[in-house]
mmCIF file of C-alpha atoms and ligand atoms in Angstrom:
data_model
loop_
_atom_site.group_PDB
_atom_site.id
_atom_site.type_symbol
_atom_site.label_atom_id
_atom_site.label_comp_id
_atom_site.label_asym_id
_atom_site.label_seq_id
_atom_site.Cartn_x
_atom_site.Cartn_y
_atom_site.Cartn_z
ATOM 1 C CA MET O 1 -0.024 -0.029 -0.040
ATOM 2 C CA LEU O 2 1.227 3.489 -0.806
ATOM 3 C CA LYS O 3 1.492 5.478 2.389
ATOM 4 C CA ASP O 4 2.685 9.042 2.947
ATOM 5 C CA ARG O 5 4.762 10.116 5.920
ATOM 6 C CA TYR O 6 1.597 11.033 7.935
ATOM 7 C CA GLY O 7 0.328 7.417 7.580
ATOM 8 C CA ARG O 8 -2.366 8.332 5.014
ATOM 9 C CA ALA O 9 -3.050 5.576 2.577
ATOM 10 C CA ILE O 10 -2.873 7.018 -0.956
ATOM 11 C CA ASN O 11 -5.121 4.990 -3.118
ATOM 12 C CA TYR O 12 -6.799 7.498 -5.383
ATOM 13 C CA LEU O 13 -5.278 8.976 -8.571
ATOM 14 C CA ARG O 14 -6.922 11.688 -10.580
ATOM 15 C CA VAL O 15 -5.598 11.923 -14.093
ATOM 16 C CA SER O 16 -6.076 15.047 -16.096
ATOM 17 C CA VAL O 17 -5.874 14.224 -19.796
ATOM 18 C CA THR O 18 -6.030 17.833 -21.124
ATOM 19 C CA ASP O 19 -5.934 21.411 -19.740
ATOM 20 C CA ARG O 20 -8.194 22.543 -22.658
ATOM 21 C CA CYS O 21 -11.809 23.128 -21.917
ATOM 22 C CA ASN O 22 -14.768 24.262 -24.070
ATOM 23 C CA LEU O 23 -16.242 26.242 -21.203
ATOM 24 C CA ARG O 24 -14.918 29.307 -19.423
ATOM 25 C CA CYS O 25 -16.503 28.893 -15.909
ATOM 26 C CA ARG O 26 -16.018 32.208 -14.107
ATOM 27 C CA TYR O 27 -14.840 30.581 -10.959
ATOM 28 C CA CYS O 28 -12.487 28.038 -12.635
ATOM 29 C CA VAL O 29 -10.745 29.706 -15.673
ATOM 30 C CA PRO O 30 -8.757 32.723 -14.632
ATOM 31 C CA VAL O 31 -9.521 36.151 -15.956
ATOM 32 C CA GLY O 32 -7.503 36.606 -19.134
ATOM 33 C CA GLY O 33 -7.043 32.838 -19.550
ATOM 34 C CA PHE O 34 -3.946 30.887 -18.466
ATOM 35 C CA PRO O 35 -0.896 29.665 -20.307
ATOM 36 C CA LEU O 36 -1.856 26.465 -22.077
ATOM 37 C CA ILE O 37 0.442 23.377 -21.919
ATOM 38 C CA GLU O 38 2.317 22.896 -25.216
ATOM 39 C CA ARG O 39 0.717 20.113 -27.224
ATOM 40 C CA GLU O 40 3.939 18.049 -27.389
ATOM 41 C CA GLU O 41 4.161 18.232 -23.631
ATOM 42 C CA ILE O 42 0.724 16.597 -23.147
ATOM 43 C CA LEU O 43 1.068 12.894 -22.542
ATOM 44 C CA SER O 44 -0.180 10.393 -25.062
ATOM 45 C CA TYR O 45 -2.586 7.685 -23.963
ATOM 46 C CA GLU O 46 0.294 5.117 -24.148
ATOM 47 C CA GLU O 47 2.305 7.390 -21.787
ATOM 48 C CA ILE O 48 -0.517 7.898 -19.430
ATOM 49 C CA LEU O 49 -1.126 4.168 -19.294
ATOM 50 C CA ARG O 50 2.544 3.426 -18.537
ATOM 51 C CA LEU O 51 2.377 5.826 -15.572
ATOM 52 C CA VAL O 52 -1.005 4.614 -14.321
ATOM 53 C CA GLU O 53 0.434 1.072 -14.352
ATOM 54 C CA CYS O 54 3.193 2.169 -12.007
ATOM 55 C CA PHE O 55 0.698 3.916 -9.738
ATOM 56 C CA VAL O 56 -1.546 0.853 -9.645
ATOM 57 C CA GLU O 57 1.302 -1.377 -8.851
ATOM 58 C CA LEU O 58 2.144 0.891 -5.955
ATOM 59 C CA GLY O 59 -1.393 0.525 -4.540
ATOM 60 C CA ILE O 60 -3.694 2.972 -6.357
ATOM 61 C CA GLU O 61 -7.147 1.438 -6.639
ATOM 62 C CA LYS O 62 -9.304 4.324 -7.695
ATOM 63 C CA VAL O 63 -8.618 6.266 -10.913
ATOM 64 C CA ARG O 64 -10.591 9.350 -12.061
ATOM 65 C CA ILE O 65 -10.161 10.907 -15.464
ATOM 66 C CA THR O 66 -10.591 14.662 -15.541
ATOM 67 C CA GLY O 67 -9.345 17.824 -17.249
ATOM 68 C CA GLY O 68 -9.781 20.582 -18.615
ATOM 69 C CA GLU O 69 -12.654 18.902 -20.322
ATOM 70 C CA PRO O 70 -11.596 15.238 -20.809
ATOM 71 C CA LEU O 71 -14.247 14.569 -23.556
ATOM 72 C CA LEU O 72 -12.355 16.979 -25.763
ATOM 73 C CA ARG O 73 -9.667 14.309 -26.058
ATOM 74 C CA LYS O 74 -10.289 12.036 -29.005
ATOM 75 C CA ASP O 75 -11.243 8.417 -28.403
ATOM 76 C CA LEU O 76 -11.268 8.682 -24.595
ATOM 77 C CA ASP O 77 -12.802 5.179 -24.530
ATOM 78 C CA VAL O 78 -9.513 3.774 -25.692
ATOM 79 C CA LEU O 79 -7.786 5.087 -22.530
ATOM 80 C CA ILE O 80 -10.677 4.063 -20.368
ATOM 81 C CA SER O 81 -10.525 0.407 -21.525
ATOM 82 C CA GLY O 82 -6.735 0.402 -21.139
ATOM 83 C CA ILE O 83 -7.020 1.502 -17.569
ATOM 84 C CA ARG O 84 -9.949 -0.873 -16.930
ATOM 85 C CA ARG O 85 -7.718 -3.796 -17.986
ATOM 86 C CA LEU O 86 -5.185 -3.064 -15.286
ATOM 87 C CA GLN O 87 -5.326 -5.506 -12.429
ATOM 88 C CA GLY O 88 -5.971 -3.649 -9.241
ATOM 89 C CA VAL O 89 -8.141 -0.839 -10.507
ATOM 90 C CA LYS O 90 -11.351 -1.194 -8.523
ATOM 91 C CA ASP O 91 -12.991 2.033 -9.410
ATOM 92 C CA LEU O 92 -12.798 4.025 -12.630
ATOM 93 C CA SER O 93 -14.698 7.330 -12.991
ATOM 94 C CA LEU O 94 -14.820 10.520 -15.031
ATOM 95 C CA SER O 95 -15.419 14.245 -14.313
ATOM 96 C CA THR O 96 -16.958 16.114 -17.233
ATOM 97 C CA ASN O 97 -18.951 19.249 -17.911
ATOM 98 C CA GLY O 98 -21.359 16.956 -19.830
ATOM 99 C CA VAL O 99 -21.522 18.959 -23.087
ATOM 100 C CA PHE O 100 -20.298 16.046 -25.270
ATOM 101 C CA LEU O 101 -21.617 13.265 -23.068
ATOM 102 C CA ALA O 102 -24.927 12.393 -24.785
ATOM 103 C CA GLU O 103 -23.093 11.047 -27.778
ATOM 104 C CA GLN O 104 -20.375 9.274 -25.744
ATOM 105 C CA ALA O 105 -21.933 7.870 -22.596
ATOM 106 C CA ALA O 106 -22.810 4.447 -23.906
ATOM 107 C CA ARG O 107 -19.330 3.951 -25.608
ATOM 108 C CA LEU O 108 -17.597 5.034 -22.359
ATOM 109 C CA ARG O 109 -19.720 2.606 -20.337
ATOM 110 C CA GLN O 110 -18.871 -0.159 -22.682
ATOM 111 C CA ALA O 111 -15.199 0.623 -22.403
ATOM 112 C CA GLY O 112 -15.454 0.023 -18.635
ATOM 113 C CA LEU O 113 -16.199 3.399 -17.099
ATOM 114 C CA GLY O 114 -18.000 2.817 -13.779
ATOM 115 C CA ARG O 115 -19.234 6.114 -12.593
ATOM 116 C CA ILE O 116 -19.363 9.769 -13.630
ATOM 117 C CA ASN O 117 -19.464 13.305 -12.187
ATOM 118 C CA ILE O 118 -21.135 15.960 -14.243
ATOM 119 C CA SER O 119 -20.930 19.678 -13.538
ATOM 120 C CA LEU O 120 -24.199 21.685 -13.613
ATOM 121 C CA ASP O 121 -24.448 24.942 -11.754
ATOM 122 C CA THR O 122 -27.833 26.126 -12.826
ATOM 123 C CA PHE O 123 -31.241 25.146 -14.324
ATOM 124 C CA ASP O 124 -31.474 28.478 -16.109
ATOM 125 C CA GLY O 125 -30.069 28.503 -19.653
ATOM 126 C CA GLU O 126 -29.229 32.245 -19.540
ATOM 127 C CA LYS O 127 -27.399 31.889 -16.284
ATOM 128 C CA PHE O 128 -25.574 28.915 -17.623
ATOM 129 C CA ARG O 129 -24.206 31.015 -20.464
ATOM 130 C CA TRP O 130 -23.173 33.750 -17.993
ATOM 131 C CA ILE O 131 -21.327 31.252 -15.837
ATOM 132 C CA THR O 132 -19.706 29.151 -18.573
ATOM 133 C CA GLY O 133 -19.530 31.472 -21.575
ATOM 134 C CA LEU O 134 -21.309 28.956 -23.787
ATOM 135 C CA ASP O 135 -24.944 28.409 -24.746
ATOM 136 C CA CYS O 136 -25.201 24.572 -24.144
ATOM 137 C CA HIS O 137 -27.327 24.075 -21.057
ATOM 138 C CA GLU O 138 -29.618 21.656 -22.837
ATOM 139 C CA LYS O 139 -26.808 19.488 -23.993
ATOM 140 C CA VAL O 140 -25.626 19.056 -20.440
ATOM 141 C CA LEU O 141 -29.153 17.995 -19.267
ATOM 142 C CA GLU O 142 -29.153 15.500 -22.185
ATOM 143 C CA GLY O 143 -25.733 14.292 -21.098
ATOM 144 C CA ILE O 144 -26.977 13.586 -17.561
ATOM 145 C CA GLN O 145 -29.963 11.482 -18.936
ATOM 146 C CA ALA O 146 -27.667 9.673 -21.333
ATOM 147 C CA ALA O 147 -25.342 8.747 -18.424
ATOM 148 C CA LEU O 148 -28.299 7.379 -16.490
ATOM 149 C CA ARG O 149 -29.525 5.439 -19.545
ATOM 150 C CA ALA O 150 -26.009 3.992 -20.126
ATOM 151 C CA GLY O 151 -26.052 2.565 -16.682
ATOM 152 C CA LEU O 152 -23.180 4.632 -15.226
ATOM 153 C CA ASP O 153 -23.593 4.369 -11.470
ATOM 154 C CA PRO O 154 -23.598 6.542 -9.582
ATOM 155 C CA VAL O 155 -24.249 9.662 -11.692
ATOM 156 C CA LYS O 156 -23.156 12.548 -9.522
ATOM 157 C CA VAL O 157 -24.132 16.113 -10.489
ATOM 158 C CA ASN O 158 -21.710 18.738 -9.071
ATOM 159 C CA VAL O 159 -23.044 22.243 -8.244
ATOM 160 C CA VAL O 160 -20.620 24.952 -7.165
ATOM 161 C CA THR O 161 -22.724 27.180 -5.043
ATOM 162 C CA LEU O 162 -22.352 30.876 -5.824
ATOM 163 C CA LYS O 163 -23.991 33.736 -3.785
ATOM 164 C CA GLU O 164 -26.451 35.702 -5.890
ATOM 165 C CA VAL O 165 -25.871 33.458 -8.817
ATOM 166 C CA ASN O 166 -27.361 30.060 -8.085
ATOM 167 C CA ASP O 167 -28.184 30.129 -4.345
ATOM 168 C CA ASP O 168 -31.803 30.957 -5.288
ATOM 169 C CA GLU O 169 -31.991 27.543 -7.042
ATOM 170 C CA ILE O 170 -31.309 25.212 -4.086
ATOM 171 C CA GLU O 171 -34.844 23.955 -4.034
ATOM 172 C CA LYS O 172 -34.850 23.218 -7.645
ATOM 173 C CA PHE O 173 -31.685 21.201 -7.354
ATOM 174 C CA ALA O 174 -33.123 19.282 -4.371
ATOM 175 C CA ALA O 175 -36.261 18.569 -6.422
ATOM 176 C CA PHE O 176 -34.005 17.216 -9.221
ATOM 177 C CA ALA O 177 -32.409 14.803 -6.685
ATOM 178 C CA MET O 178 -35.909 13.949 -5.483
ATOM 179 C CA ARG O 179 -37.127 12.780 -8.860
ATOM 180 C CA CYS O 180 -33.858 11.417 -10.478
ATOM 181 C CA PRO O 181 -31.602 8.652 -9.199
ATOM 182 C CA ILE O 182 -28.572 10.891 -9.081
ATOM 183 C CA GLU O 183 -26.295 12.232 -6.310
ATOM 184 C CA LEU O 184 -26.413 15.938 -6.295
ATOM 185 C CA ARG O 185 -23.432 17.531 -4.622
ATOM 186 C CA PHE O 186 -23.074 21.104 -3.445
ATOM 187 C CA ILE O 187 -19.439 22.067 -3.623
ATOM 188 C CA GLU O 188 -18.070 25.070 -1.622
ATOM 189 C CA LEU O 189 -16.262 27.548 -3.932
ATOM 190 C CA MET O 190 -12.497 27.246 -3.572
ATOM 191 C CA PRO O 191 -10.046 29.936 -4.243
ATOM 192 C CA THR O 192 -8.309 29.736 -7.522
ATOM 193 C CA LYS O 193 -5.766 32.093 -8.898
ATOM 194 C CA ASN O 194 -7.206 35.299 -10.213
ATOM 195 C CA CYS O 195 -10.766 33.908 -10.448
ATOM 196 C CA PHE O 196 -11.215 33.906 -6.656
ATOM 197 C CA LEU O 197 -10.398 37.628 -6.471
ATOM 198 C CA VAL O 198 -13.213 38.282 -8.811
ATOM 199 C CA GLU O 199 -15.622 35.815 -7.161
ATOM 200 C CA ARG O 200 -14.489 36.423 -3.597
ATOM 201 C CA ASP O 201 -17.871 37.626 -2.378
ATOM 202 C CA ARG O 202 -19.557 34.662 -3.935
ATOM 203 C CA PHE O 203 -18.709 32.096 -1.229
ATOM 204 C CA VAL O 204 -21.627 30.221 0.367
ATOM 205 C CA PRO O 205 -20.918 27.863 3.313
ATOM 206 C CA SER O 206 -22.481 24.415 2.859
ATOM 207 C CA SER O 207 -24.240 24.778 6.238
ATOM 208 C CA LYS O 208 -26.454 27.498 4.657
ATOM 209 C CA ILE O 209 -27.382 25.275 1.684
ATOM 210 C CA LYS O 210 -28.077 22.339 3.989
ATOM 211 C CA GLU O 211 -30.505 24.562 5.916
ATOM 212 C CA GLN O 212 -32.319 25.392 2.776
ATOM 213 C CA VAL O 213 -32.456 21.769 1.538
ATOM 214 C CA SER O 214 -33.731 20.594 4.937
ATOM 215 C CA ARG O 215 -36.673 23.014 4.592
ATOM 216 C CA TYR O 216 -37.529 21.214 1.334
ATOM 217 C CA ALA O 217 -37.008 17.599 2.322
ATOM 218 C CA GLU O 218 -35.920 15.441 5.212
ATOM 219 C CA LEU O 219 -32.297 14.474 5.056
ATOM 220 C CA ILE O 220 -31.299 11.043 6.226
ATOM 221 C CA PRO O 221 -27.484 10.799 6.821
ATOM 222 C CA GLU O 222 -25.432 8.122 5.153
ATOM 223 C CA GLU O 223 -22.358 6.510 6.603
ATOM 224 C CA ARG O 224 -19.172 8.355 5.682
ATOM 225 C CA LEU O 225 -16.329 6.071 4.543
ATOM 226 C CA PRO O 226 -12.690 7.064 4.894
ATOM 227 C CA GLY O 227 -11.630 9.183 1.978
ATOM 228 C CA ASP O 228 -15.249 10.277 1.257
ATOM 229 C CA VAL O 229 -15.095 14.041 0.599
ATOM 230 C CA ALA O 230 -18.827 14.405 0.717
ATOM 231 C CA GLU O 231 -21.243 14.434 3.618
ATOM 232 C CA THR O 232 -24.081 12.503 2.011
ATOM 233 C CA TYR O 233 -27.765 12.136 2.698
ATOM 234 C CA ARG O 234 -30.747 10.344 1.282
ATOM 235 C CA LEU O 235 -33.902 12.314 0.755
ATOM 236 C CA ARG O 236 -36.902 10.892 2.398
ATOM 237 C CA GLY O 237 -39.337 9.820 -0.366
ATOM 238 C CA GLY O 238 -36.786 10.660 -3.056
ATOM 239 C CA ARG O 239 -34.902 8.614 -5.722
ATOM 240 C CA GLY O 240 -31.610 10.445 -5.381
ATOM 241 C CA ARG O 241 -29.139 11.705 -2.752
ATOM 242 C CA ILE O 242 -27.590 15.055 -1.728
ATOM 243 C CA GLY O 243 -23.974 15.548 -0.765
ATOM 244 C CA PHE O 244 -22.109 18.524 0.575
ATOM 245 C CA ILE O 245 -18.437 19.058 -0.122
ATOM 246 C CA ASN O 246 -17.140 21.357 2.570
ATOM 247 C CA SER O 247 -13.709 21.931 1.215
ATOM 248 C CA ILE O 248 -13.423 25.267 2.957
ATOM 249 C CA THR O 249 -15.468 25.137 6.160
ATOM 250 C CA ASN O 250 -14.393 21.615 6.983
ATOM 251 C CA ALA O 251 -11.279 20.714 5.044
ATOM 252 C CA PHE O 252 -10.702 16.914 4.786
ATOM 253 C CA CYS O 253 -6.891 17.003 4.530
ATOM 254 C CA SER O 254 -6.340 14.565 7.463
ATOM 255 C CA ASP O 255 -7.818 11.706 5.544
ATOM 256 C CA CYS O 256 -6.908 12.896 2.037
ATOM 257 C CA ASN O 257 -6.138 9.794 -0.089
ATOM 258 C CA ARG O 258 -5.487 11.427 -3.419
ATOM 259 C CA ILE O 259 -2.809 12.594 -5.778
ATOM 260 C CA ARG O 260 -3.132 14.176 -9.228
ATOM 261 C CA LEU O 261 -1.388 13.620 -12.495
ATOM 262 C CA ARG O 262 -1.580 16.645 -14.829
ATOM 263 C CA SER O 263 -1.842 16.176 -18.536
ATOM 264 C CA ASP O 264 1.819 17.162 -18.936
ATOM 265 C CA GLY O 265 2.977 14.420 -16.621
ATOM 266 C CA ILE O 266 3.517 16.566 -13.557
ATOM 267 C CA LEU O 267 2.384 14.749 -10.402
ATOM 268 C CA ARG O 268 0.659 17.078 -7.969
ATOM 269 C CA LEU O 269 0.598 16.003 -4.319
ATOM 270 C CA CYS O 270 -2.028 18.440 -3.047
ATOM 271 C CA LEU O 271 -4.674 20.307 -4.930
ATOM 272 C CA HIS O 272 -3.745 23.531 -3.253
ATOM 273 C CA GLY O 273 -0.023 22.925 -2.647
ATOM 274 C CA GLU O 274 3.022 23.623 -4.786
ATOM 275 C CA GLU O 275 4.570 20.187 -4.237
ATOM 276 C CA THR O 276 5.056 18.463 -7.605
ATOM 277 C CA LEU O 277 7.166 15.826 -9.329
ATOM 278 C CA ASP O 278 7.903 15.886 -13.065
ATOM 279 C CA LEU O 279 7.288 12.324 -14.381
ATOM 280 C CA ARG O 280 7.240 13.222 -18.067
ATOM 281 C CA THR O 281 11.015 13.704 -18.294
ATOM 282 C CA PRO O 282 12.094 10.381 -16.871
ATOM 283 C CA LEU O 283 9.314 8.669 -18.672
ATOM 284 C CA ARG O 284 10.442 10.088 -22.043
ATOM 285 C CA LEU O 285 14.046 9.392 -21.187
ATOM 286 C CA GLY O 286 13.163 5.732 -20.953
ATOM 287 C CA ALA O 287 13.086 5.205 -17.162
ATOM 288 C CA SER O 288 12.012 1.648 -16.271
ATOM 289 C CA ARG O 289 8.814 0.864 -14.369
ATOM 290 C CA PRO O 290 10.762 0.265 -11.038
ATOM 291 C CA GLU O 291 12.586 3.617 -11.524
ATOM 292 C CA LEU O 292 9.388 5.427 -12.038
ATOM 293 C CA MET O 293 7.730 3.671 -9.142
ATOM 294 C CA ASP O 294 10.709 4.665 -6.864
ATOM 295 C CA LEU O 295 10.265 8.271 -7.932
ATOM 296 C CA ILE O 296 6.516 8.278 -7.206
ATOM 297 C CA HIS O 297 6.959 6.546 -3.901
ATOM 298 C CA GLU O 298 9.566 9.067 -2.810
ATOM 299 C CA ALA O 299 7.503 12.015 -4.022
ATOM 300 C CA VAL O 300 4.356 10.869 -2.072
ATOM 301 C CA GLN O 301 6.399 11.167 1.169
ATOM 302 C CA GLY O 302 6.444 14.887 0.380
ATOM 303 C CA LYS O 303 2.663 15.165 0.313
ATOM 304 C CA PRO O 304 1.898 18.088 2.632
ATOM 305 C CA LYS O 305 -0.182 17.636 5.810
ATOM 306 C CA GLY O 306 -2.858 20.041 4.690
ATOM 307 C CA HIS O 307 -3.407 22.765 2.241
ATOM 308 C CA ALA O 308 -2.690 26.430 2.810
ATOM 309 C CA PHE O 309 -6.093 27.828 3.274
ATOM 310 C CA LYS O 310 -8.230 27.088 6.260
ATOM 311 C CA GLY O 311 -11.566 28.956 6.345
ATOM 312 C CA LEU O 312 -11.696 31.761 3.840
ATOM 313 C CA PRO O 313 -8.115 32.439 2.782
ATOM 314 C CA GLU O 314 -6.176 35.631 2.849
ATOM 315 C CA ASP O 315 -3.138 33.950 1.304
ATOM 316 C CA GLU O 316 -2.321 33.954 -2.334
ATOM 317 C CA PRO O 317 -4.120 31.122 -4.162
ATOM 318 C CA VAL O 318 -1.971 28.971 -6.288
ATOM 319 C CA THR O 319 -4.222 26.650 -8.236
ATOM 320 C CA TYR O 320 -5.689 26.749 -11.749
ATOM 321 C CA MET O 321 -8.319 24.173 -11.333
ATOM 322 C CA CYS O 322 -8.686 23.700 -15.029
ATOM 323 C CA GLN O 323 -5.018 22.703 -15.161
ATOM 324 C CA VAL O 324 -5.080 20.343 -12.249
ATOM 325 C CA GLY O 325 -8.519 18.925 -12.792
ATOM 326 C CA GLY O 326 -10.282 19.698 -9.551
HETATM 327 N N1 LIG T 1 -14.443 19.778 -17.131
HETATM 328 C C1 LIG T 1 -14.633 18.813 -16.106
HETATM 329 C C2 LIG T 1 -15.909 19.262 -15.252
HETATM 330 O O1 LIG T 1 -16.488 20.230 -15.553
HETATM 331 O O2 LIG T 1 -16.207 18.562 -14.349
HETATM 332 C C3 LIG T 1 -13.505 18.461 -15.187
HETATM 333 C C4 LIG T 1 -12.667 19.586 -14.672
HETATM 334 S S1 LIG T 1 -13.391 20.691 -13.591
HETATM 335 C C5 LIG T 1 -12.004 21.659 -13.116
HETATM 336 C C6 LIG T 1 -13.740 19.638 -12.107
HETATM 337 C C7 LIG T 1 -14.673 20.214 -11.117
HETATM 338 O O3 LIG T 1 -14.016 21.332 -10.419
HETATM 339 C C8 LIG T 1 -15.978 20.769 -11.649
HETATM 340 O O4 LIG T 1 -17.021 20.149 -10.914
HETATM 341 C C9 LIG T 1 -15.898 22.264 -11.264
HETATM 342 O O5 LIG T 1 -17.118 22.767 -10.980
HETATM 343 C C10 LIG T 1 -14.969 22.301 -10.100
HETATM 344 N N2 LIG T 1 -14.429 23.495 -9.813
HETATM 345 C C11 LIG T 1 -13.658 24.247 -10.641
HETATM 346 N N3 LIG T 1 -13.248 25.451 -10.110
HETATM 347 C C12 LIG T 1 -13.726 25.346 -8.757
HETATM 348 C C13 LIG T 1 -13.653 26.237 -7.701
HETATM 349 N N4 LIG T 1 -13.037 27.350 -7.741
HETATM 350 N N5 LIG T 1 -14.308 25.898 -6.524
HETATM 351 C C14 LIG T 1 -14.878 24.686 -6.484
HETATM 352 N N6 LIG T 1 -14.997 23.814 -7.530
HETATM 353 C C15 LIG T 1 -14.434 24.139 -8.676
#
């Protein structure tokens, strides 16, 4: 088992396959954009697979594909089926904005994708365009239904709550979880470089959202397993669940089990920390699997105890979520 120096078992790898995204969510993509990774620096599927093999041999059991927008990468099902074939991968999931999901959900499921997270911050098409810069709200809704039809399970819908943007829609979201077999998760806005400065006043604590949901439906708590980032509830009389991801008001660093591979082969040990390891260079210089595994094992020992911000931060945020993959 892969353990860090604080005794945390690291069994979850998030793999960003691209830093490109078709959306420009105001809380995610920095004002004025960000420097894109050069195309030749982005790992091929073969390279990603070689690295994932090393991680899995070290004890990684859960793999999530993310981005940027991962469905922008051609033939993502080829990568999915490659990872699925690796002995030791117990859980394979994808995070997507859902815009291209309707046409790909069945193929991804067939390739071995188990579950999926889809971002949807509003039920209002106009607002969707304001938040994301693109007029494709309907396509995301179709994507969610296609994921359910394809048998991806669970289908989680991620809502970043933003004051005076979507906090008037909490009841609509709860009603969605009441009638659909999805897990709807309210995520606290995290600071990201440049965007946070713009969106600073938009933060809404989960406790406030929970209060509003409780007025709509009775929440029945579910058991929280180690490594679960969400506090999850069933809705009495409902088909779906509701989760709260309290990244700011109740940071879950002490049982963080995750590390992140960027699309350029940089291993990131904490979503909000600077600690990284370049795996692309040794990989392209022909390092053997045991050599790569040694590098990863050593780097994991440098995973920080917790991220810089506790509560609402005053310190300089460091993360471009779209580069690291959330
Ligand atoms: N494009 C994919 C998607 O939309 O899910 C994957 C990448 S996106 C960066 C992953 C998740 O991070 C999304 O659910 C998004 O809403 C969330 N996210 C991005 N910036 C965030 C922020 N500042 N605070 C909280 N969540 C954020």
